Short mmCIF file of C-alpha atoms in Angstrom, two decimals:
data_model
loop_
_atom_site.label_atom_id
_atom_site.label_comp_id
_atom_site.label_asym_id
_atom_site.label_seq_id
_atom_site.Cartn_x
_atom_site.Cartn_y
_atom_site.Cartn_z
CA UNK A 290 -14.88 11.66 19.94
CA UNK A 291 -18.59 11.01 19.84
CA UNK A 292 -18.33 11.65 23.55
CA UNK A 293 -16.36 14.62 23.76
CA UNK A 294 -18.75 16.24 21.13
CA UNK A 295 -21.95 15.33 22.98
CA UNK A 296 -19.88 17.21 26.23
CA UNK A 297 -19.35 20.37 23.93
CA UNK A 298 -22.88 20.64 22.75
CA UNK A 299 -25.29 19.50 25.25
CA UNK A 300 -23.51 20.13 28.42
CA UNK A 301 -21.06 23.42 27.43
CA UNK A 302 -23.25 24.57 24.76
CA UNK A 303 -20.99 25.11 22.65
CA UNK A 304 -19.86 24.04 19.07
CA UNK A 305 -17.64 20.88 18.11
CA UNK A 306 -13.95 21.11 19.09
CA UNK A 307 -12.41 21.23 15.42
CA UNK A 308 -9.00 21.26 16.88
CA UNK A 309 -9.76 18.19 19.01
CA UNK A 310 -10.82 16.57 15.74
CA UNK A 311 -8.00 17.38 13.73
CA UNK A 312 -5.97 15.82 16.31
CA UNK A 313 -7.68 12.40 16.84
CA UNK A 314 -7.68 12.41 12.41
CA UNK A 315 -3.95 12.87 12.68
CA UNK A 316 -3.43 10.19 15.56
CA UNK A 317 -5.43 8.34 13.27
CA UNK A 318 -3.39 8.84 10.02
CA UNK A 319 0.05 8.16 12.28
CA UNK A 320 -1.38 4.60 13.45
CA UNK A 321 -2.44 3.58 9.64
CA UNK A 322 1.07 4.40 8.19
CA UNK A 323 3.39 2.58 11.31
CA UNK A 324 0.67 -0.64 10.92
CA UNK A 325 0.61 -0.14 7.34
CA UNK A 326 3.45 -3.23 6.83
CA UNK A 327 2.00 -5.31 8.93
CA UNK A 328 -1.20 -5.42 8.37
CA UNK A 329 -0.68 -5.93 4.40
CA UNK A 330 1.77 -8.77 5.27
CA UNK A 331 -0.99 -10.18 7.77
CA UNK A 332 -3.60 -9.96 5.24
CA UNK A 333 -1.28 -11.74 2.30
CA UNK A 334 -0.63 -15.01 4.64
CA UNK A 335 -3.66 -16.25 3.62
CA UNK A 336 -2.40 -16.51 0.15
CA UNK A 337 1.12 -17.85 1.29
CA UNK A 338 0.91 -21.49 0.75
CA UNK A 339 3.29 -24.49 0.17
CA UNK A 340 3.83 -27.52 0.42
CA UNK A 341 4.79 -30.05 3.46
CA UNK A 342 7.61 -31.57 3.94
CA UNK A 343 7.07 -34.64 2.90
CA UNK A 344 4.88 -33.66 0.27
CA UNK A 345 1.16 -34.78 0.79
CA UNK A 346 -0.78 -32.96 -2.32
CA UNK A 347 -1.78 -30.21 -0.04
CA UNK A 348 -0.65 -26.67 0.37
CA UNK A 349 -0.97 -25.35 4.00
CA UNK A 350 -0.33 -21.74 5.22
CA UNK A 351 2.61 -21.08 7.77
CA UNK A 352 0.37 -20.05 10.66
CA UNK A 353 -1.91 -22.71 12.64
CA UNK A 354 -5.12 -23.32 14.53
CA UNK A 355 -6.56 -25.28 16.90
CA UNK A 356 -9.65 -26.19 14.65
CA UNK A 357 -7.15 -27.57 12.17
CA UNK A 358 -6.45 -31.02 12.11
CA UNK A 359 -3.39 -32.49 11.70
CA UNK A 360 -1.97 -30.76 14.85
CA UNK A 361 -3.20 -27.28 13.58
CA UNK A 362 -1.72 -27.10 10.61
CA UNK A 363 -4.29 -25.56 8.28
CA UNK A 364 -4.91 -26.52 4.76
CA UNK A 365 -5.39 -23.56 1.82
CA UNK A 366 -8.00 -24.05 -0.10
CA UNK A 367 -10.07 -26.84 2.04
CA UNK A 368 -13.16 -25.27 2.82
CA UNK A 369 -13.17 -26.88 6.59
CA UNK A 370 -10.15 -25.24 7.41
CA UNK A 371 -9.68 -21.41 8.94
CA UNK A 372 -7.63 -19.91 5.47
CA UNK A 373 -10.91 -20.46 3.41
CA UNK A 374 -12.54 -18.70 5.63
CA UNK A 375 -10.10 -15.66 5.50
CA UNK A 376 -10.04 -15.62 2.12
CA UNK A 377 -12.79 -12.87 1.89
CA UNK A 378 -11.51 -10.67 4.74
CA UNK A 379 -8.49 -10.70 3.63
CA UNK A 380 -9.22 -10.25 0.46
CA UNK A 381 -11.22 -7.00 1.61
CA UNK A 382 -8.05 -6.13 3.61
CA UNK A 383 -6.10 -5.66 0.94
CA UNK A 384 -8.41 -4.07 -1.13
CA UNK A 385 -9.73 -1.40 1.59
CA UNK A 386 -6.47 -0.77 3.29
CA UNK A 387 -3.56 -1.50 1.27
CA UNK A 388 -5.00 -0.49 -1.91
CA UNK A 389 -7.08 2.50 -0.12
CA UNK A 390 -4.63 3.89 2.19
CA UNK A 391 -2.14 5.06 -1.07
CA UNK A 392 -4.66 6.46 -3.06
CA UNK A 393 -6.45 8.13 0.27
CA UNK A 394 -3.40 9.78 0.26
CA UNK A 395 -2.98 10.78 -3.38
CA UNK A 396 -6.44 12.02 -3.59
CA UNK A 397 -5.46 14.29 -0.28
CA UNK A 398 -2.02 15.09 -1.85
CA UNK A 399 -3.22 15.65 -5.40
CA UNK A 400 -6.45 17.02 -5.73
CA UNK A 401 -8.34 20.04 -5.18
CA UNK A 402 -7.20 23.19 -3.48
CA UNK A 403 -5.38 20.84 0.15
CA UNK A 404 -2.17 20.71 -2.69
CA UNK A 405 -1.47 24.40 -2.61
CA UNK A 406 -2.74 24.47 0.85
CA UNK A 407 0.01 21.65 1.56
CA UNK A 408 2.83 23.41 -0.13
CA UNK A 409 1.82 26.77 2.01
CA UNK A 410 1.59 24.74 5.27
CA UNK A 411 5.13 23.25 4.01
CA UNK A 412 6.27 26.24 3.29
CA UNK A 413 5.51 28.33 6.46
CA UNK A 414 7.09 24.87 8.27
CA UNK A 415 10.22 25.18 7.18
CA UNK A 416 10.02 29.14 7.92
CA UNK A 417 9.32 27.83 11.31
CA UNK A 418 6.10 29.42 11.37
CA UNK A 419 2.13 28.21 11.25
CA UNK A 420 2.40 26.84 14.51
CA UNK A 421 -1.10 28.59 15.47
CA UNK A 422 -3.98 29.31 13.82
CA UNK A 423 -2.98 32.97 13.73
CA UNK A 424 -0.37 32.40 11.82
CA UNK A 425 -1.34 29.99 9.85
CA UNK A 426 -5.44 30.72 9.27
CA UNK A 427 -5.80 28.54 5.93
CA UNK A 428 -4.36 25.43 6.70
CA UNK A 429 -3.19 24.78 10.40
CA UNK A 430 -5.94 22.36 10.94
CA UNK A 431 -5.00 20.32 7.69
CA UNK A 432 -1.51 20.55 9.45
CA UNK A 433 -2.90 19.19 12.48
CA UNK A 434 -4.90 16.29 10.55
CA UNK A 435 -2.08 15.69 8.26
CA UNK A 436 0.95 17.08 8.66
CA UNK A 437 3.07 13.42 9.83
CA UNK A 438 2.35 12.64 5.95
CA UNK A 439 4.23 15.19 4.40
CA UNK A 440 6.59 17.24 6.94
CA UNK A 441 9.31 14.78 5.72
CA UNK A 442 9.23 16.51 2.64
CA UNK A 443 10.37 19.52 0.64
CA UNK A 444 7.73 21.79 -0.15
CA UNK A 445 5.91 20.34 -3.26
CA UNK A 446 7.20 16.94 -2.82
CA UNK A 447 4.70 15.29 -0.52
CA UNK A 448 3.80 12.57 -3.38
CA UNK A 449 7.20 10.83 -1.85
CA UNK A 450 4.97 9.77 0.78
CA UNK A 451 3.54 7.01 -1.95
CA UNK A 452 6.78 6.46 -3.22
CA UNK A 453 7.58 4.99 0.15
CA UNK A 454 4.11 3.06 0.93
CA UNK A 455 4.79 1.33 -2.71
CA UNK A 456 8.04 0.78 -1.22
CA UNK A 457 6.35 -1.36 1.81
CA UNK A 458 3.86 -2.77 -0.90
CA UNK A 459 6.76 -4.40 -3.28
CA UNK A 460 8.62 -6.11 -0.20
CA UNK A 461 5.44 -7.60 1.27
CA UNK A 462 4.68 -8.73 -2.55
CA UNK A 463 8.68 -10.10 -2.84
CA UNK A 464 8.08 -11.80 0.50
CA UNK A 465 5.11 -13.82 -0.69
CA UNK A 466 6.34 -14.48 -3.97
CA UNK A 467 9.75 -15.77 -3.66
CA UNK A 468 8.91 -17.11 -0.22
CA UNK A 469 10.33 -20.71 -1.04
CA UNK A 470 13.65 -18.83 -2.36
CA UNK A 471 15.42 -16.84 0.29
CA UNK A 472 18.51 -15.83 -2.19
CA UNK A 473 15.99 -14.72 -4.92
CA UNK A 474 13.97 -13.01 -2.46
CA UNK A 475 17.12 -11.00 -0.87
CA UNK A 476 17.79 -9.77 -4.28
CA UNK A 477 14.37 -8.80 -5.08
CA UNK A 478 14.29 -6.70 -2.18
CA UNK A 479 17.57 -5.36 -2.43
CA UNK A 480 16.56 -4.37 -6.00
CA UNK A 481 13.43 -2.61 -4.37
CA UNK A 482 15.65 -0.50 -2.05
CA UNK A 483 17.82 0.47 -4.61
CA UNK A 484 14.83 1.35 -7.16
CA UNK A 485 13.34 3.15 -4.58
#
């Protein structure tokens, strides 16, 4: 991008590409909702501990390293061992992308004029229209940026969007929760696909 624009000015001399933009924003957007699940999950292994079979008064995490001893199992809350050290970016993980992903998109769903803008892309979408800028001059670039967000939706209804990142949210939660109960945890997630 920085590269591209440095091309348009200096060498063309011309101004930024804003369609270019919008497209590497909504390439962008795509990659952070298919990763979203695994990521979070990623992120919430450092707090999945339990104990060893046979129990030694530690809890250790289900993935391993090298720099753990023991033959790389690794230890929760020893400071020596990797998970104490992911504590912090994982911790910052969760707060920065599964936390600030959802209400990224409620602020862009929700507030200021990109809601009626949204429901007019949506609109002129299911008209089968707004394709181009000409025919769609107020908001074909947010449809550009955004549009793999909401086009699943009726017009109006893009909040579902949330509805189905909370979704992703509550199973990840279920899945570290009831992780030493796999019947409990089937019907906690079963009760999340129904809810939802």
């Amino acid at each position: 991008w920085l590269f591209h624009n440095f091309y348009r000015r200096c060498i063309l001399l011309r101004a930024p590409d804003k369609l270019y933009t919008s497209k590497l924003v909504g390439t962008f957007m795509l990659l952070l909702y298919c990763v979203y699940l695994t990521c979070t999950t990623r992120a919430l292994e450092v707090f999945k501990c339990s104990p060893s079979e046979p129990d030694d008064g530690w809890l250790y995490v289900d993935f391993t390293d090298l720099s753990c001893d023991g033959g790389g199992l690794c230890r929760c809350w020893d400071p020596e061992h990797l998970p104490h050290k992911l504590i912090l970016p994982s911790a910052l993980a969760l707060c920065v992308y599964t936390l600030g992903f959802p209400l990224f998109l409620l602020w862009l769903f929700r507030c200021g004029d990109r809601q009626m803008l949204l429901k007019e892309d949506q609109i002129l979408r299911a008209s089968q229209l707004g394709d181009t800028p000409e025919t769609n001059p107020r908001a074909y670039h947010l449809r550009v940026r955004y549009h793999k967000m909401y086009y699943y939706f009726k017009p109006g209804k893009s909040y579902w969007m949330l509805v189905i990142i909370a979704r992703k949210i509550g199973i990840a939660a279920f899945a570290l929760i009831f992780r030493t109960n796999p019947g409990f945890m089937l019907a906690a997630v079963l009760l999340i696909l129904f809810v939802a």
